PDB file of C-alpha atoms in Angstrom:
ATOM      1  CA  UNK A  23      11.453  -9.729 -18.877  1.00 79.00           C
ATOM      2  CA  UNK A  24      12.609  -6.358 -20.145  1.00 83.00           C
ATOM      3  CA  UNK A  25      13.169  -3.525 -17.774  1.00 77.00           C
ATOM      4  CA  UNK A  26      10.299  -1.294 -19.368  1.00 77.00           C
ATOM      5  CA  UNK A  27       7.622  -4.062 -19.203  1.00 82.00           C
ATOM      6  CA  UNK A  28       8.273  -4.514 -15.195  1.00 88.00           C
ATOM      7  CA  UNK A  29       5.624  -3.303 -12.792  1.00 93.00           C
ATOM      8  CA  UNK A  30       7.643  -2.877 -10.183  1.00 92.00           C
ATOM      9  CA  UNK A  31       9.785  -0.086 -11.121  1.00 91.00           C
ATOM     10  CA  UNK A  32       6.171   1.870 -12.036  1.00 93.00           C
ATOM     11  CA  UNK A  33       4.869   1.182  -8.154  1.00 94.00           C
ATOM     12  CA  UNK A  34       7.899   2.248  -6.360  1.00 94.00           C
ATOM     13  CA  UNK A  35       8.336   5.519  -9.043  1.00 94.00           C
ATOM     14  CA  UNK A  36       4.600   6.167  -7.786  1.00 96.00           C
ATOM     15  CA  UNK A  37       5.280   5.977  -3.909  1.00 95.00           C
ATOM     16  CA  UNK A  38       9.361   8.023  -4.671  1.00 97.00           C
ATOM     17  CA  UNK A  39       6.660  10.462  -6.056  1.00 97.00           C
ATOM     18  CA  UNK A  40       4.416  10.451  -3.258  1.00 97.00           C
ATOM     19  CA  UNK A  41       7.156  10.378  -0.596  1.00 96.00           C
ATOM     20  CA  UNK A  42       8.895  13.732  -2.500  1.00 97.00           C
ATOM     21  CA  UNK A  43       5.427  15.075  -2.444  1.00 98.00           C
ATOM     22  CA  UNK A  44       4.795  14.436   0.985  1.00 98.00           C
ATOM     23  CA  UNK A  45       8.267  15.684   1.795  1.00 98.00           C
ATOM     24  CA  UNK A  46       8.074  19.235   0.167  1.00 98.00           C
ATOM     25  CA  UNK A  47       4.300  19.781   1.995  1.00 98.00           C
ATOM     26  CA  UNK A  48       5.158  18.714   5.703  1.00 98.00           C
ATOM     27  CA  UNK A  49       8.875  20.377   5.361  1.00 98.00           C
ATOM     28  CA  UNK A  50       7.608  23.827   6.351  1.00 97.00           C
ATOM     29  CA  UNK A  51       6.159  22.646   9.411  1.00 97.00           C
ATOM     30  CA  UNK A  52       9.561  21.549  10.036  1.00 96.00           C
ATOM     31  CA  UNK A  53       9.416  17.715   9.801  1.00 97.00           C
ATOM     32  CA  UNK A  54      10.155  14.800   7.806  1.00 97.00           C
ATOM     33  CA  UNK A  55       7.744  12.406   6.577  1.00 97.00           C
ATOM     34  CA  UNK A  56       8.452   9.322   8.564  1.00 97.00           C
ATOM     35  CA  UNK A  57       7.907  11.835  11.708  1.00 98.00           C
ATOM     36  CA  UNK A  58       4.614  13.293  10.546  1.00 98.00           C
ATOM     37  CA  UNK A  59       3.449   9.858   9.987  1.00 98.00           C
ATOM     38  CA  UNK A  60       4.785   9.084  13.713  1.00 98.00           C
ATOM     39  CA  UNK A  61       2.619  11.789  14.724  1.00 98.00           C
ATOM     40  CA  UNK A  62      -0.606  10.929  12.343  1.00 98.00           C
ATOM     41  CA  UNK A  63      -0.308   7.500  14.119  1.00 98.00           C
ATOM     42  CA  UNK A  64      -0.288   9.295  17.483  1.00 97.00           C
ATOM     43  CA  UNK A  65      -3.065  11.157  17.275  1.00 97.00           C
ATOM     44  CA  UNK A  66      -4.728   8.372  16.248  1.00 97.00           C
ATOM     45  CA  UNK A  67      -3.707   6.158  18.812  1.00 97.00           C
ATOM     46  CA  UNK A  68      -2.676   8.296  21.639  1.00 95.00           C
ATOM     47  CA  UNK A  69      -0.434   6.422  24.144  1.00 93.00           C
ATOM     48  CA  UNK A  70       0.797   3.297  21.641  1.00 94.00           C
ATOM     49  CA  UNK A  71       4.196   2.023  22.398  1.00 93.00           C
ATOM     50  CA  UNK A  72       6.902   2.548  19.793  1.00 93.00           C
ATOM     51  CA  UNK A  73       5.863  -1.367  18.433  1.00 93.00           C
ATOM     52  CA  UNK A  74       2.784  -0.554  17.673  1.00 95.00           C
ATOM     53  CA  UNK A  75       3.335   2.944  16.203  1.00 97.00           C
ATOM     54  CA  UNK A  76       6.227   0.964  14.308  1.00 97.00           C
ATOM     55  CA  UNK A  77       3.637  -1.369  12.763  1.00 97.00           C
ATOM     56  CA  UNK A  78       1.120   1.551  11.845  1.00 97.00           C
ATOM     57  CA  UNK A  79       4.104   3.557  10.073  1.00 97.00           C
ATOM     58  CA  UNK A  80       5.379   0.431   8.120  1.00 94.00           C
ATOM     59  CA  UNK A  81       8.777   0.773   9.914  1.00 96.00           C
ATOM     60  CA  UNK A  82      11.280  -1.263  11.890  1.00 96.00           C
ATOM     61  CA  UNK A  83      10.714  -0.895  15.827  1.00 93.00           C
ATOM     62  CA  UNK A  84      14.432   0.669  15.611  1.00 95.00           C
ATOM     63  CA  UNK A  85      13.361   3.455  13.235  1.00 97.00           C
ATOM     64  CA  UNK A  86      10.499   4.293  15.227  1.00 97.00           C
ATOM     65  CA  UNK A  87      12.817   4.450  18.657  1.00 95.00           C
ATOM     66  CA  UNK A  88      14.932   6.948  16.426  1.00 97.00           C
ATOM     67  CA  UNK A  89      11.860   8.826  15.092  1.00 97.00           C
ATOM     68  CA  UNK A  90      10.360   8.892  18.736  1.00 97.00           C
ATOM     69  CA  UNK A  91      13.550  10.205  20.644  1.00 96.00           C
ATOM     70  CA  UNK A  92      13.793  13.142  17.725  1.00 97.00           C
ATOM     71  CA  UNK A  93      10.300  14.182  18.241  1.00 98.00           C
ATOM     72  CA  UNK A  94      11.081  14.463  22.043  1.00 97.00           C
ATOM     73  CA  UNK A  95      14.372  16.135  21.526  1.00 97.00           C
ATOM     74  CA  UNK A  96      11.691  18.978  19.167  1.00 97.00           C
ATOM     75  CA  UNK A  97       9.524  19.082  22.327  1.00 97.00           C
ATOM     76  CA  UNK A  98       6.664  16.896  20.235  1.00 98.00           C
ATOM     77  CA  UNK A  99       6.018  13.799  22.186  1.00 97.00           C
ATOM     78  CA  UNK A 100       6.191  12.618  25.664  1.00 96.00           C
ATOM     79  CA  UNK A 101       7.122   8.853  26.644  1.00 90.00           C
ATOM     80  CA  UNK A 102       6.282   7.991  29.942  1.00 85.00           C
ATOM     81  CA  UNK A 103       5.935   4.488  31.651  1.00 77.00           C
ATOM     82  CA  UNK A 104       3.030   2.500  31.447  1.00 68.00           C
ATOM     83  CA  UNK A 105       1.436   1.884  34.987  1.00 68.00           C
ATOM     84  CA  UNK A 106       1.223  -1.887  34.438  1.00 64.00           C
ATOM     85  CA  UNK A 107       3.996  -2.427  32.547  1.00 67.00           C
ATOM     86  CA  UNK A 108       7.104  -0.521  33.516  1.00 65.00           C
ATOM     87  CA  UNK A 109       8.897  -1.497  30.499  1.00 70.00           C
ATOM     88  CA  UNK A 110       6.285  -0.425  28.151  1.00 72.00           C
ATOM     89  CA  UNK A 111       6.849   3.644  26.929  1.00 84.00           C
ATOM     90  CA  UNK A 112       3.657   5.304  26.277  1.00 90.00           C
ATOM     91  CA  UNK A 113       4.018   8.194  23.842  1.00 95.00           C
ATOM     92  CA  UNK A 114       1.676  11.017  23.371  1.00 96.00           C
ATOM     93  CA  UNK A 115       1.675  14.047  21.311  1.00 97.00           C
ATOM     94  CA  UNK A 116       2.570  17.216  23.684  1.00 97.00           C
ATOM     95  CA  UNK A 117       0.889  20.619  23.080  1.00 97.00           C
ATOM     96  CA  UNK A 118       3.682  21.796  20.628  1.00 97.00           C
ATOM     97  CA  UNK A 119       3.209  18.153  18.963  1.00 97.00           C
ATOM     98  CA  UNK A 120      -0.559  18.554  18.198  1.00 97.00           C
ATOM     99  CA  UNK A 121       0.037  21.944  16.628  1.00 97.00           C
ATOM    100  CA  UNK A 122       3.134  20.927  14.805  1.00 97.00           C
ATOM    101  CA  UNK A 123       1.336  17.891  13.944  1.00 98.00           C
ATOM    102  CA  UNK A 124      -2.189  19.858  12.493  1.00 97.00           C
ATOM    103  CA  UNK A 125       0.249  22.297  10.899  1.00 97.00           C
ATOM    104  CA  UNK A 126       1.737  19.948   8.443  1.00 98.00           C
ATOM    105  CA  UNK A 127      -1.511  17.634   8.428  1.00 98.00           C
ATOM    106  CA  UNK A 128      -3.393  20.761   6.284  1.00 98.00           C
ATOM    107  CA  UNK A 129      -0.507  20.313   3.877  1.00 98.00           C
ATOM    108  CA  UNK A 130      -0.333  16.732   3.512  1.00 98.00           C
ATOM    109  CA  UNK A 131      -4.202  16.140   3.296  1.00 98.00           C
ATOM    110  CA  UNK A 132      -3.952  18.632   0.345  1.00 98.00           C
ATOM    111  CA  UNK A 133      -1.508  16.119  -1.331  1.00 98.00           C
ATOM    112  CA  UNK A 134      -3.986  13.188  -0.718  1.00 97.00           C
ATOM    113  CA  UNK A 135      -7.116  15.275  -1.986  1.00 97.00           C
ATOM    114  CA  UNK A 136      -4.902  16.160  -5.381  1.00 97.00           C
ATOM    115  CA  UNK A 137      -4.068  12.376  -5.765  1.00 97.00           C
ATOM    116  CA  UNK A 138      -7.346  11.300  -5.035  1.00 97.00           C
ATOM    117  CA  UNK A 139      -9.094  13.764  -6.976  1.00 97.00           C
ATOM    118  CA  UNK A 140      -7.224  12.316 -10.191  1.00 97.00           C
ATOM    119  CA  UNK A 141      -9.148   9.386  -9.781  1.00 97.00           C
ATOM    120  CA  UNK A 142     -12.950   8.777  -9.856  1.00 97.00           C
ATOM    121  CA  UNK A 143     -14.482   7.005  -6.851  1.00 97.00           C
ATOM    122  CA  UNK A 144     -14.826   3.647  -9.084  1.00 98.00           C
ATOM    123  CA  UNK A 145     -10.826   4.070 -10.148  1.00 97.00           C
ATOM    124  CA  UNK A 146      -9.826   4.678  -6.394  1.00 97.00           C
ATOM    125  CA  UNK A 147     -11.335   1.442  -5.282  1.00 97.00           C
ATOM    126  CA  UNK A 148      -9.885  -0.372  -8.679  1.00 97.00           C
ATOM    127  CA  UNK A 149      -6.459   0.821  -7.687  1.00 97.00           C
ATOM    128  CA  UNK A 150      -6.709  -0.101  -4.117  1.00 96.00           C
ATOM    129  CA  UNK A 151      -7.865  -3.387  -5.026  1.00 97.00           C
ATOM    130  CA  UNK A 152      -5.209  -3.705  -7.658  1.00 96.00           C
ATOM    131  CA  UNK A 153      -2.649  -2.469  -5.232  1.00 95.00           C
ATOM    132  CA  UNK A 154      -4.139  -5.015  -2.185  1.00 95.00           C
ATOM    133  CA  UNK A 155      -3.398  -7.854  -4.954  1.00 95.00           C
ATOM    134  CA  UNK A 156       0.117  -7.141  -5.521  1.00 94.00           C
ATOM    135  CA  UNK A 157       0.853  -6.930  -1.846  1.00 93.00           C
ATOM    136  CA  UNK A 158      -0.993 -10.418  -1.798  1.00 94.00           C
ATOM    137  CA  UNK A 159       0.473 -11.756  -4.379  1.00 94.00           C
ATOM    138  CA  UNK A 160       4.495 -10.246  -3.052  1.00 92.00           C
ATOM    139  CA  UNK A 161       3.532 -11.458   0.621  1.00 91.00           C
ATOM    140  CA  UNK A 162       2.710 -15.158  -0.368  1.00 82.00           C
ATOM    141  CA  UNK A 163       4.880 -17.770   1.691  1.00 57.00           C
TER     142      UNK A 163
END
């Protein structure tokens, strides 16, 4: 199969795209994307251990540790032990976190609405069902 006729190089140009995208809108607010998405996840799920946030990112649980103890060294999040499980770190956004964190969310929302507004309603289901098949089809054992 010839380089040009491969989908693969098209899907991971699409998410480099995204990523520098991403990058460029949450860089004024002073973080990377793998740490907005840390804190997206936390203010989602306030209080998830650095497995779980790990698993909601799409990272390794060593990334996230490294992602985590950054944001605490910027004053963003706050790990404390969980009260049944003293092995278990809790991590929640701190004041300074949730502003940082609704900051650079205006600017990456803005990149989601342009993507999604390239798309009809009827095209952004296709191409989440078309991109749910490839992960199918690339995660079968």
């Amino acid at each position: 199969m010839r380089s040009g006729d491969r989908i693969g190089g098209d899907i991971k140009r699409a998410e480099q795209d995204l990523v520098a995208a991403k990058s460029a809108a949450v860089k004024p607010a002073g973080l990377t994307v793998p740490q907005y998405a840390a804190l997206l996840a936390l203010s989602e799920h306030p209080g998830a251990p650095a497995a779980t946030l790990a698993r909601l990112c799409l990272t390794t649980p060593q990334t996230m540790t490294t992602i985590l103890q950054n944001l605490v060294a910027l004053g963003f999040v706050e790990r404390t032990s969980n009260q049944w499980q003293r092995n278990v770190l809790e991590n929640r956004l701190t004041e300074a976190g949730q502003a940082r964190f609704r900051e650079a969310d205006k600017a990456a929302v803005a990149v989601e609405q342009k993507l999604a507004d390239a798309f009809t309603d009827e095209e952004r289901a296709q191409l989440r069902a078309l991109l749910q098949r490839c992960s199918d089809v690339l995660s079968e054992k």
